[in-house]
Amino acid sequence: MNMENWMEKAHRNAGWLVALGILQILLGVVAVGSPLAGGLVVTMVLGVSLIISGIARLFAAFAADSFGAGTLAFVWGLLVASTGFYIFTNPGLGLATLTLAISLMLFVSGLAESVVAFHVKPQSGWGWILFGGLVSVILAIMVWLRFPISGIWLVGTLVGIHLLVTGIETVMIGSAVRRRTATV
């Protein structure tokens, strides 16, 4: 594809990028405004994704080259699909599980960053690495200590903030492409 063709396609699709970004911003505002509902939606989407993934693994089990590999794929697919179904039908429990998983991830990540900071200590910026690690550990402890209340707001708020930032980014990229291709 030549550059002129690419620029024409980019200009033609810039409006779609802006529209997608606006949709992401709106969804982000809704999720931040109602974090429990946002968290439950995220949990249910995760459940549906696991169900689809598990079913795909079940079908793939029958295409396996050996009985052992097929059996393992079948059992794993059944486990994934069952987990997805359980999360989808019990979104509150799924939301609690996600909250604890995020807390654990923040804690482990923070500890790892802190260890890295001391390994690079004489280098410039090691203090910032340590600071980031300690902030992650403190956030993990805060989420853990406020559990299950933190489950009401954590997932929905994080997803909402992510949607807001990504939406703004997408609008800016679409606008920049539109401006750039209009002048070329």
XYZ file of C-alpha atoms in Angstrom:
184
model
C 0.000 0.000 0.000
C 1.438 3.383 -0.945
C 1.498 6.385 1.373
C -1.247 8.309 -0.448
C -3.602 5.320 -0.195
C -2.822 4.911 3.505
C -3.393 8.626 4.201
C -6.720 8.512 2.374
C -7.886 5.514 4.446
C -6.660 7.122 7.656
C -8.556 10.319 6.861
C -11.699 8.374 5.957
C -11.603 6.429 9.261
C -10.601 9.336 11.520
C -14.256 10.089 12.234
C -14.777 6.520 13.419
C -11.812 6.864 15.781
C -13.275 10.055 17.233
C -16.700 8.401 17.609
C -15.157 5.343 19.282
C -13.221 7.609 21.630
C -16.377 9.510 22.580
C -18.156 6.206 23.273
C -15.252 5.091 25.477
C -15.377 8.392 27.370
C -19.123 8.033 27.950
C -18.739 4.440 29.161
C -15.871 5.550 31.404
C -18.006 8.286 32.963
C -20.794 5.767 33.585
C -18.367 3.254 35.159
C -16.748 5.869 37.409
C -20.173 7.288 38.294
C -21.518 3.853 39.191
C -18.488 1.697 40.002
C -20.491 -1.213 41.404
C -22.524 -1.530 38.195
C -19.357 -1.098 36.138
C -17.569 -3.776 38.139
C -20.469 -6.189 37.796
C -20.578 -5.634 34.025
C -16.830 -6.281 33.796
C -17.269 -9.450 35.840
C -20.106 -10.690 33.636
C -18.127 -9.947 30.462
C -15.228 -11.912 31.956
C -17.627 -14.797 32.675
C -18.927 -14.817 29.087
C -15.352 -14.665 27.764
C -14.377 -17.662 29.883
C -17.448 -19.599 28.728
C -16.587 -18.951 25.072
C -12.932 -19.809 25.653
C -13.840 -23.010 27.484
C -16.220 -24.118 24.755
C -13.542 -23.433 22.131
C -11.117 -25.580 24.137
C -13.702 -28.354 24.331
C -14.006 -28.367 20.545
C -10.222 -28.229 20.186
C -9.913 -31.277 22.448
C -11.472 -33.424 19.756
C -8.864 -32.246 17.236
C -5.938 -33.203 19.496
C -3.352 -35.604 18.143
C -3.376 -37.921 21.137
C -5.837 -39.177 23.714
C -3.741 -37.735 26.557
C -3.519 -34.265 25.027
C -7.191 -34.418 24.069
C -8.231 -35.441 27.562
C -6.180 -32.672 29.145
C -7.600 -30.097 26.708
C -11.133 -31.372 27.378
C -10.739 -31.198 31.163
C -9.165 -27.730 30.928
C -11.953 -26.522 28.605
C -14.580 -27.896 30.964
C -12.910 -26.170 33.924
C -12.640 -22.821 32.092
C -16.240 -22.947 30.828
C -17.548 -23.959 34.255
C -15.614 -21.153 35.922
C -17.002 -18.680 33.400
C -20.540 -19.912 33.978
C -20.102 -19.648 37.751
C -18.706 -16.107 37.495
C -21.463 -15.059 35.085
C -24.226 -16.430 37.306
C -22.589 -15.118 40.519
C -21.170 -11.732 39.503
C -20.877 -10.505 43.103
C -18.552 -13.361 43.989
C -16.664 -12.835 40.742
C -16.258 -9.148 41.574
C -14.903 -10.054 45.006
C -12.457 -12.487 43.406
C -11.277 -9.844 40.924
C -10.790 -7.377 43.773
C -8.614 -9.826 45.700
C -6.704 -10.709 42.531
C -5.984 -7.023 41.887
C -4.831 -6.589 45.478
C -2.511 -9.586 45.189
C -1.183 -8.375 41.823
C -0.458 -4.910 43.229
C 1.320 -6.428 46.237
C 3.509 -8.815 44.233
C 4.262 -6.158 41.619
C 5.169 -3.652 44.322
C 7.481 -6.089 46.055
C 9.161 -6.933 42.743
C 9.656 -3.250 41.930
C 11.133 -2.635 45.374
C 13.603 -5.486 44.935
C 14.572 -4.161 41.490
C 15.111 -0.698 42.980
C 17.704 -2.031 45.418
C 19.427 -3.974 42.637
C 19.900 -0.794 40.595
C 20.432 1.452 43.647
C 23.475 3.414 42.610
C 21.851 4.287 39.267
C 19.906 7.476 38.767
C 16.162 6.982 39.230
C 16.338 4.011 41.587
C 14.394 5.994 44.173
C 11.491 6.429 41.779
C 11.379 2.698 41.188
C 11.313 2.145 44.957
C 8.635 4.814 45.349
C 6.442 3.145 42.705
C 6.899 -0.220 44.367
C 6.012 1.099 47.801
C 2.923 2.865 46.444
C 1.779 -0.415 44.873
C 2.294 -2.299 48.157
C 0.415 0.391 50.123
C -2.466 0.332 47.618
C -2.619 -3.466 47.851
C -2.779 -3.316 51.629
C -5.462 -0.617 51.518
C -7.609 -2.688 49.148
C -7.069 -5.817 51.254
C -7.900 -4.124 54.559
C -11.062 -2.543 53.153
C -12.267 -5.786 51.581
C -15.153 -6.525 50.846
C -16.104 -2.813 50.698
C -13.261 -2.175 48.241
C -14.888 -4.670 45.884
C -17.837 -2.338 45.477
C -15.769 0.407 43.872
C -12.333 -0.890 42.824
C -12.919 -2.779 39.552
C -15.546 -0.387 38.188
C -13.456 2.660 39.043
C -10.275 1.234 37.515
C -12.059 0.172 34.332
C -13.848 3.531 34.180
C -10.592 5.472 34.496
C -9.020 3.257 31.851
C -11.954 3.873 29.498
C -11.761 7.626 30.097
C -8.034 7.812 29.396
C -8.238 5.490 26.396
C -11.222 7.405 25.060
C -9.418 10.742 25.306
C -6.380 9.164 23.648
C -8.511 7.755 20.812
C -10.265 11.107 20.220
C -6.899 12.868 20.139
C -5.433 10.345 17.688
C -8.487 10.545 15.429
C -8.399 14.354 15.534
C -4.679 14.418 14.811
C -5.094 12.032 11.868
C -7.937 14.168 10.535
C -5.856 17.359 10.829
C -2.714 15.726 9.424
C -4.439 14.182 6.434
C -6.397 17.349 5.697
C -3.164 19.291 5.188
C -1.459 16.636 3.058
